Short mmCIF file of C-alpha atoms and ligand atoms in Angstrom, two decimals:
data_model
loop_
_atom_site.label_atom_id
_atom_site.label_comp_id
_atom_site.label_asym_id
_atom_site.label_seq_id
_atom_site.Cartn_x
_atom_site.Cartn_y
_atom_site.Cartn_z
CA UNK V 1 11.92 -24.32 -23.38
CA UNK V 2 11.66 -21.33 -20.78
CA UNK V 3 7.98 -19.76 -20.80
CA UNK V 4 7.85 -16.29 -22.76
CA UNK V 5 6.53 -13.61 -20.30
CA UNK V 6 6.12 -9.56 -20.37
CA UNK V 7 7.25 -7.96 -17.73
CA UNK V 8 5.33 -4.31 -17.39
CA UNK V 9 7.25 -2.81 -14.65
CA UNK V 10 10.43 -2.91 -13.00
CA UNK V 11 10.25 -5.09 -10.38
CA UNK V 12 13.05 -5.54 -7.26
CA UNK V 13 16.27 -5.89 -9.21
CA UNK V 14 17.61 -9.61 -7.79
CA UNK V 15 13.91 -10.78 -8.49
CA UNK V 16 14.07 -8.85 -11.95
CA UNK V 17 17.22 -11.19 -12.32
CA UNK V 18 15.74 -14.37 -11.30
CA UNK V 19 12.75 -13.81 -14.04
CA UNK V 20 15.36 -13.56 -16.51
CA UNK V 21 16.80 -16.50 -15.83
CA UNK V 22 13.97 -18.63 -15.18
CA UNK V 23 11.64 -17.04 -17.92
CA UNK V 24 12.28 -15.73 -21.00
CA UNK V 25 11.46 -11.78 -20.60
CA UNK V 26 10.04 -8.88 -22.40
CA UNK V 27 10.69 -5.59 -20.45
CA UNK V 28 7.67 -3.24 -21.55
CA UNK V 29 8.94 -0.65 -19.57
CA UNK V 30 12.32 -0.30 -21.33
CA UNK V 31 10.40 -0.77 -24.93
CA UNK V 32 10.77 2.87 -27.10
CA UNK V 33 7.44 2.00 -28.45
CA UNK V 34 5.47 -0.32 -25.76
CA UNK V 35 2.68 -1.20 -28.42
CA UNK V 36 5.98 -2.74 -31.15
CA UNK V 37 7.17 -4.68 -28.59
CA UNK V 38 3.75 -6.08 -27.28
CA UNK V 39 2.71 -6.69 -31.08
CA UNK V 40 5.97 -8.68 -31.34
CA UNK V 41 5.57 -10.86 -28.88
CA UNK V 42 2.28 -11.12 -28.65
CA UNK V 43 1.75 -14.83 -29.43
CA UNK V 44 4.11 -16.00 -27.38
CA UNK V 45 3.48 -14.44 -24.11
CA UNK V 46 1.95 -17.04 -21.82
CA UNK V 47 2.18 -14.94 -18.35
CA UNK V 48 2.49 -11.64 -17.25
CA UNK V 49 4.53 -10.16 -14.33
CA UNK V 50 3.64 -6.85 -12.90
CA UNK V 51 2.88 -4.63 -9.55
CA UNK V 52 0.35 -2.69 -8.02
CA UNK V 53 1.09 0.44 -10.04
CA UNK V 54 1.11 0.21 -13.76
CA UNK V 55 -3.18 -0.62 -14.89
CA UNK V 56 -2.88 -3.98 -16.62
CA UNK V 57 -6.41 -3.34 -18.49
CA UNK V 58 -8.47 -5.57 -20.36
CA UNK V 59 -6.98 -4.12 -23.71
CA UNK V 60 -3.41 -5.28 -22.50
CA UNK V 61 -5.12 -8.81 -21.42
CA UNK V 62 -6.78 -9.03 -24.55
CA UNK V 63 -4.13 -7.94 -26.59
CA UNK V 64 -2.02 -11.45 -25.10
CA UNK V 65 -4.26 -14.26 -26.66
CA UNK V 66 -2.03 -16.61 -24.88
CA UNK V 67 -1.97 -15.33 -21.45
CA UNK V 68 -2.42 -17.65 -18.73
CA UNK V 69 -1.17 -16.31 -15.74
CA UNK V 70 -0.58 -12.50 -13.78
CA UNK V 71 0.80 -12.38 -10.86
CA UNK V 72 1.36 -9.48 -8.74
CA UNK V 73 4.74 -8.42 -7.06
CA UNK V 74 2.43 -6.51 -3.70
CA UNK V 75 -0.60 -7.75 -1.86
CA UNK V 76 -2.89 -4.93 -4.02
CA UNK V 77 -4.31 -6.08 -7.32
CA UNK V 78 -6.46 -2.81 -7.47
CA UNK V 79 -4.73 -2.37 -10.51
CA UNK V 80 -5.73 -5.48 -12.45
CA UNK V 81 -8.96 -5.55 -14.36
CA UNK V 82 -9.96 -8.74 -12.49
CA UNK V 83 -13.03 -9.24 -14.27
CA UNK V 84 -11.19 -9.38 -17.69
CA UNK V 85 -9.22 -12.16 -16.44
CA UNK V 86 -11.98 -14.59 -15.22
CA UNK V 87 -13.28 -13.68 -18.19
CA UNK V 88 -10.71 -15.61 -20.29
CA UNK V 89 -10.06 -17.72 -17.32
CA UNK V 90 -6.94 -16.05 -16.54
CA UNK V 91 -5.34 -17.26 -13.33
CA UNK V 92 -4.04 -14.36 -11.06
CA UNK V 93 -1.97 -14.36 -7.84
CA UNK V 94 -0.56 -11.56 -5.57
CA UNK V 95 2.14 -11.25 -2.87
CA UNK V 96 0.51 -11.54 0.46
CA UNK V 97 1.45 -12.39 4.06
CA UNK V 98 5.49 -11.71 3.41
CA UNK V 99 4.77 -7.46 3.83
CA UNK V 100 2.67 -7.66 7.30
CA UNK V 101 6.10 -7.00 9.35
CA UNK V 102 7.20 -4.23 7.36
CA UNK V 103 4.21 -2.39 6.71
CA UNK V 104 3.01 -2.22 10.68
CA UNK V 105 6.67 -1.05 11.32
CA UNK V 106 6.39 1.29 9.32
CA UNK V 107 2.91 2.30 10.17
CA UNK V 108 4.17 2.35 13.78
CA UNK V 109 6.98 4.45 13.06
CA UNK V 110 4.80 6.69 11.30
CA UNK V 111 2.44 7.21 14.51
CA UNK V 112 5.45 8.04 16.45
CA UNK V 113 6.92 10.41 13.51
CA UNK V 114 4.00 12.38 13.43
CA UNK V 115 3.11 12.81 16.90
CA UNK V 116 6.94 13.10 18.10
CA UNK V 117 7.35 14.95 15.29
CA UNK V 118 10.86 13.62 14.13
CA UNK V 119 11.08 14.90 11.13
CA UNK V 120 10.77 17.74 12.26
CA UNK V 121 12.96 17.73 14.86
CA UNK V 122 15.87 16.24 12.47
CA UNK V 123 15.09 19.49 10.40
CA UNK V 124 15.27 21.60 13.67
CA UNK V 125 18.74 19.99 14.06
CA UNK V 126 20.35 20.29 11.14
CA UNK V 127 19.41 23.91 10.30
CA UNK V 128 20.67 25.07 13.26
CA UNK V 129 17.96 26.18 15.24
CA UNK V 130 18.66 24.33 17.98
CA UNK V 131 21.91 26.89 19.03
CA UNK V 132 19.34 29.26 19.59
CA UNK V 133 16.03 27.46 20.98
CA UNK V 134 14.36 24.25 21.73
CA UNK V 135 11.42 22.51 19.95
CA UNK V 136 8.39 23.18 21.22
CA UNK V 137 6.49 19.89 22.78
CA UNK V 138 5.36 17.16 21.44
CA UNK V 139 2.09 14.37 21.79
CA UNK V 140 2.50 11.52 23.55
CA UNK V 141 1.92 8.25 21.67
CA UNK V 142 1.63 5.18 24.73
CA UNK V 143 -1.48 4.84 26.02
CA UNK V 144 -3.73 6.74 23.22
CA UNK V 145 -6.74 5.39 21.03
CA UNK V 146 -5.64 3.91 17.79
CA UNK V 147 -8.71 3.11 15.47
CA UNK V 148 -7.25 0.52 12.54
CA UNK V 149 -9.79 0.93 9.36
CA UNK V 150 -8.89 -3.01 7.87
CA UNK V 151 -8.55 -5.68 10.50
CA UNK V 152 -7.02 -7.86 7.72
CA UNK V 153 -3.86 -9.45 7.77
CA UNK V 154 -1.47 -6.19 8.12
CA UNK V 155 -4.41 -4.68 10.02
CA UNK V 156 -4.11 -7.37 12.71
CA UNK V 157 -0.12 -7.52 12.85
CA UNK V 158 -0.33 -3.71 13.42
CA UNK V 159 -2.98 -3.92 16.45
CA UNK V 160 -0.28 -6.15 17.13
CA UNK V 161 2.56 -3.50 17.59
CA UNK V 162 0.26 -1.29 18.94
CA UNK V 163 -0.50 -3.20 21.75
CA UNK V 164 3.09 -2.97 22.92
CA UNK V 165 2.36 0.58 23.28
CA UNK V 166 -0.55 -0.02 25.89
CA UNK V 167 -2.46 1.93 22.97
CA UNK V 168 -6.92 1.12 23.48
CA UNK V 169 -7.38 -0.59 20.02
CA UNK V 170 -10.33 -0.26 18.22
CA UNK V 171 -11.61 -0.88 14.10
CA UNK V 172 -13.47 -1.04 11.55
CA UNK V 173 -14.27 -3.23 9.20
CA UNK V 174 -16.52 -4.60 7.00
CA UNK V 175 -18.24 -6.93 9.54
CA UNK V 176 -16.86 -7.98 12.93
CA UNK V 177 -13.87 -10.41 13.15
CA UNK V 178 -14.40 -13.24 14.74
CA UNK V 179 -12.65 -13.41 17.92
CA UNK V 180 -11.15 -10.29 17.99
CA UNK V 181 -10.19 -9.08 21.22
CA UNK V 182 -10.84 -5.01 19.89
CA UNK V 183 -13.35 -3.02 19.84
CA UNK V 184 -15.69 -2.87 16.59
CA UNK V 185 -17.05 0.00 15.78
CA UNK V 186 -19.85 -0.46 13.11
CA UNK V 187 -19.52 3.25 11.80
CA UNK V 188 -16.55 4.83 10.57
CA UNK V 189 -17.09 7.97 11.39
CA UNK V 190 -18.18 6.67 15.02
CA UNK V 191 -14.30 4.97 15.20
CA UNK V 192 -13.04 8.07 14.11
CA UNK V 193 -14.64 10.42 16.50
CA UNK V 194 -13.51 8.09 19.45
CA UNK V 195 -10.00 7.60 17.90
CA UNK V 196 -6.57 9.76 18.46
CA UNK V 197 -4.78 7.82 15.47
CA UNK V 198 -6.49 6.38 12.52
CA UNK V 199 -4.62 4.22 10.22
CA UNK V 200 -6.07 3.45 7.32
CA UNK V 201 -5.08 -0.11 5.61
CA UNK V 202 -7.86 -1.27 3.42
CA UNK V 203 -7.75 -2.53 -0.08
CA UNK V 204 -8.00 -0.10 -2.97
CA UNK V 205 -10.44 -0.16 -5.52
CA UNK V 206 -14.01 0.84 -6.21
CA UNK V 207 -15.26 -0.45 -2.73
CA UNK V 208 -13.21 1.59 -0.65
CA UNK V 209 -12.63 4.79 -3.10
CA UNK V 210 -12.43 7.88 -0.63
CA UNK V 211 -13.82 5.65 2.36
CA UNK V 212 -11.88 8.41 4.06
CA UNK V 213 -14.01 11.51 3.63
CA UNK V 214 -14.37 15.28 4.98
CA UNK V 215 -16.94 13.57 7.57
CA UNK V 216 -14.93 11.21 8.55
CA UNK V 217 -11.81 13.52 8.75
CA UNK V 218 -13.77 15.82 10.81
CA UNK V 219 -14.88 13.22 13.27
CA UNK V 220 -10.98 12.82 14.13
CA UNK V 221 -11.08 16.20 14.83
CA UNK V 222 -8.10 18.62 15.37
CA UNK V 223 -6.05 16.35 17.88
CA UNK V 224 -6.41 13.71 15.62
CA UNK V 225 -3.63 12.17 13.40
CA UNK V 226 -4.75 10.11 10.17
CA UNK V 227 -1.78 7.52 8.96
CA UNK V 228 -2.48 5.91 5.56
CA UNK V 229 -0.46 2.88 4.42
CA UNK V 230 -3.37 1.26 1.91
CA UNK V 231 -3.87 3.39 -0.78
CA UNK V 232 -4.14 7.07 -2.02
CA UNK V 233 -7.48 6.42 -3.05
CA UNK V 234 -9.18 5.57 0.26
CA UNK V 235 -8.51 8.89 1.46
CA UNK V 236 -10.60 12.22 -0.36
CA UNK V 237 -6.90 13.97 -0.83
CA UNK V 238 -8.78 17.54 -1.56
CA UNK V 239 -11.11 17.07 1.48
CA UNK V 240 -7.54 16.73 3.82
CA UNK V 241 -6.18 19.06 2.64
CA UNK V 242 -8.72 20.75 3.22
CA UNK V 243 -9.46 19.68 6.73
CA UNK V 244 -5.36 19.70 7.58
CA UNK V 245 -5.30 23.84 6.44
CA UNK V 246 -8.48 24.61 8.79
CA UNK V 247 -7.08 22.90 11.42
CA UNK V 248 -10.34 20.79 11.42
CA UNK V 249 -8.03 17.55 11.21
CA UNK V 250 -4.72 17.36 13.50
CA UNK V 251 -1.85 16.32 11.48
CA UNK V 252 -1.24 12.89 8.87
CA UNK V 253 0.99 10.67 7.90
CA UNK V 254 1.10 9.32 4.19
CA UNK V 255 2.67 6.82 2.74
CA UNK V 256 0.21 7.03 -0.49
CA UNK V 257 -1.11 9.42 -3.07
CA UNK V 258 -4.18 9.12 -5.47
CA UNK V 259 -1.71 10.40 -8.06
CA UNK V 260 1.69 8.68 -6.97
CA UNK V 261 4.51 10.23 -7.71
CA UNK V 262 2.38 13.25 -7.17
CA UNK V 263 1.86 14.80 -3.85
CA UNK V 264 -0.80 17.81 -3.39
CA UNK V 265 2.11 20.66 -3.03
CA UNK V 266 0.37 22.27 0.00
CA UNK V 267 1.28 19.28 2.14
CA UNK V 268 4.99 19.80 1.57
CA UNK V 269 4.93 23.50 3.82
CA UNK V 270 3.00 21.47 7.08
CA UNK V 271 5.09 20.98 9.85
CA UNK V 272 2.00 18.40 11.09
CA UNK V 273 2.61 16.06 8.08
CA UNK V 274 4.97 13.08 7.30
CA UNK V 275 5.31 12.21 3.87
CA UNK V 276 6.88 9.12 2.73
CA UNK V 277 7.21 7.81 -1.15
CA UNK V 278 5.23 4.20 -0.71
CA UNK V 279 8.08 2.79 1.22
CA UNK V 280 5.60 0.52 3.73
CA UNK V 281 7.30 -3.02 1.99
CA UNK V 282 10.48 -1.93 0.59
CA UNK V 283 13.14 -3.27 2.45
CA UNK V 284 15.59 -5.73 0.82
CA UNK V 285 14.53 -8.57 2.92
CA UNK V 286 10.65 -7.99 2.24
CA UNK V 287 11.13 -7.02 -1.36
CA UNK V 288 13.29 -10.54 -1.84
CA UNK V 289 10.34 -12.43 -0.08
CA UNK V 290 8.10 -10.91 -1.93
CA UNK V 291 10.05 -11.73 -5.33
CA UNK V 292 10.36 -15.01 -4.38
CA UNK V 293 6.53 -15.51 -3.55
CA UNK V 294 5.60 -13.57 -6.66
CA UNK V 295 8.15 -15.90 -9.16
CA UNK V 296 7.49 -19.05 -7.51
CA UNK V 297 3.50 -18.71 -8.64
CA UNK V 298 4.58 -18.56 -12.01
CA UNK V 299 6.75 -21.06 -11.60
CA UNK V 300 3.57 -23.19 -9.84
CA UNK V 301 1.81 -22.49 -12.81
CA UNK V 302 4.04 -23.72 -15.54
CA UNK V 303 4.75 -27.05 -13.80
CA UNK V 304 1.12 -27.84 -13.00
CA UNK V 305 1.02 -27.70 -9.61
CA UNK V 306 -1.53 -25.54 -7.40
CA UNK V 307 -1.24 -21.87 -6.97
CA UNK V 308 0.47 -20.93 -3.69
CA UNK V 309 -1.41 -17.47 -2.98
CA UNK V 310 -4.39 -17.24 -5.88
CA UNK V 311 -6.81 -14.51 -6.24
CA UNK V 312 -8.68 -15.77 -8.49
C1 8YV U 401 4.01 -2.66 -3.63
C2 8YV U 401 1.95 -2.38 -2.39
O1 8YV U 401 3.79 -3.98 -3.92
O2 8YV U 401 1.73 -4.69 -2.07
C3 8YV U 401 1.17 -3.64 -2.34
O3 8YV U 401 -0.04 -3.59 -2.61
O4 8YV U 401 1.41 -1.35 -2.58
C4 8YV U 401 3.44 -2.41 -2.26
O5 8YV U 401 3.89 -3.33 -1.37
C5 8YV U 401 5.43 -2.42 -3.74
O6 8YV U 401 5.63 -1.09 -3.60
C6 8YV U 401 6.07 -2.95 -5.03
O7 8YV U 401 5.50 -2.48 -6.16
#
């Protein structure tokens, strides 16, 4: 007999197909009336599949007394009431590792974007004013100071990229990593006032909530360019605002929002800003990895063999 699971959100449609067919599924997301469908199935769901975005609380987990397993299509479990699992002893496994590529090319391409200004030069294009002018110039990205806030596993692979750029790395983190070749800077704020790109790729959650403050922003300075690929929490979105209407901070580049799908509406009239609609792992061969990571821990589970990537 297939294991009963709910699914809360819709994941990457050839892994949404592979659940059905390996699990038997119940699509919260599609349910008129979620709390019908989770009172209906209640005692039979024995894992639950979800992503970094929809809250799986500890009235959802305690509303499935025979949950066993979550696991996590993305790397972020911000969104998980951890501590409500352990407490019923509730495995839970994420999606890590199979995103690093993707998210540093993006976050490179977002670095370039910004300070090259594409976008805006694809706009400057197509509307024409090219017949009549030329763009004004641009900042050079080789050779500049790139402070990376999360030498973790996509922080590395980016430092990575960077380096190919002859860019002077430098981080912070929350101690020094052991044998890294970059410069550690013990003090944010100290990495961000000797930084000409910051990208920010911490964890969410109540550790790192606004890590990314006016101070901070300030210490960038109005050359500097913040890039955020971790989570619209890290950064105080009023405070760059803020900062990015003063001219007090340089210009950004965001792929996440505190309030995804919402994006402060003053953003959208800066020129200096690249917005992007949390694209850092969605490509089709990413997502697919990432599918196939996220399905085979459930499928780990069932059979009795060890967790592949466990969080707790
Ligand atoms: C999402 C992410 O997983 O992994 C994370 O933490 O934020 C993303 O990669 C992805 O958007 C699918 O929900």
């Amino acid at each position: 007999m297939k294991p009963e699971i709910l699914v809360v959100d819709p994941w990457h449609p050839a892994t949404l197909e592979a659940l059905d067919h390996q699990f038997v599924t119940n699509k919260l997301w599609l349910a008129a009336d979620g709390g019908a469908l989770l009172a209906a199935c209640a005692e039979r769901v024995r894992a639950i599949a979800t992503s970094p975005f929809p809250r799986v609380d500890a009235s959802l987990i305690d509303a499935l007394p025979k949950l066993e397993i979550i696991s996590c299509f993305g790397v972020g479990v911000d969104a998980i009431d951890l501590a409500a699992a352990k407490r019923r002893n509730i495995a839970v496994t994420n999606a890590p590792n199979v995103m690093n590529d993707c998210v540093a090319d993006l976050t490179l391409g977002l670095i370039i974007a910004v300070a090259r200004r594409v976008c805006e030069g694809d706009r400057f294009v197509r509307s024409g004013r090219w017949l009549t002018g030329t763009m004004s110039p641009t900042r050079k990205v080789s050779g500049k100071r790139l402070g990376i806030v999360g030498m973790g596993r996509i922080g590395k692979v980016i430092a990575r990229r960077a380096a190919a750029f002859d860019m002077a790395i430098a981080y912070h983190s929350r101690g020094r990593v052991a044998e890294s070749p970059f410069t550690y800077f013990e003090r944010l704020v100290d990495l961000a006032a000797n930084s000409d790109f910051l990208v920010v790729i911490v964890p969410g959650g109540k550790e790192t909530r606004r890590l990314i403050n006016e101070e901070v922003m300030r210490a960038l300075g109005p050359d500097g360019i913040l890039v955020n690929v971790a989570r619209g929490s890290v950064v105080d979105e009023q405070a760059l605002v803020k900062c990015l209407q003063e001219g007090a901070l340089g210009g950004a580049a965001l792929d996440v929002f505190e309030n995804e799908p919402k994006v402060p509406e003053a953003l959208y009239a800066m020129e200096n800003v690249v917005l992007q609609p949390h694209v850092g792992s969605a490509t089709h061969e990413t997502r697919t990895a990432m599918g196939r990571l996220a399905i085979d821990n459930l499928l780990a589970h069932f059979a009795g063999k060890p967790l592949l990537t466990p969080v707790i």
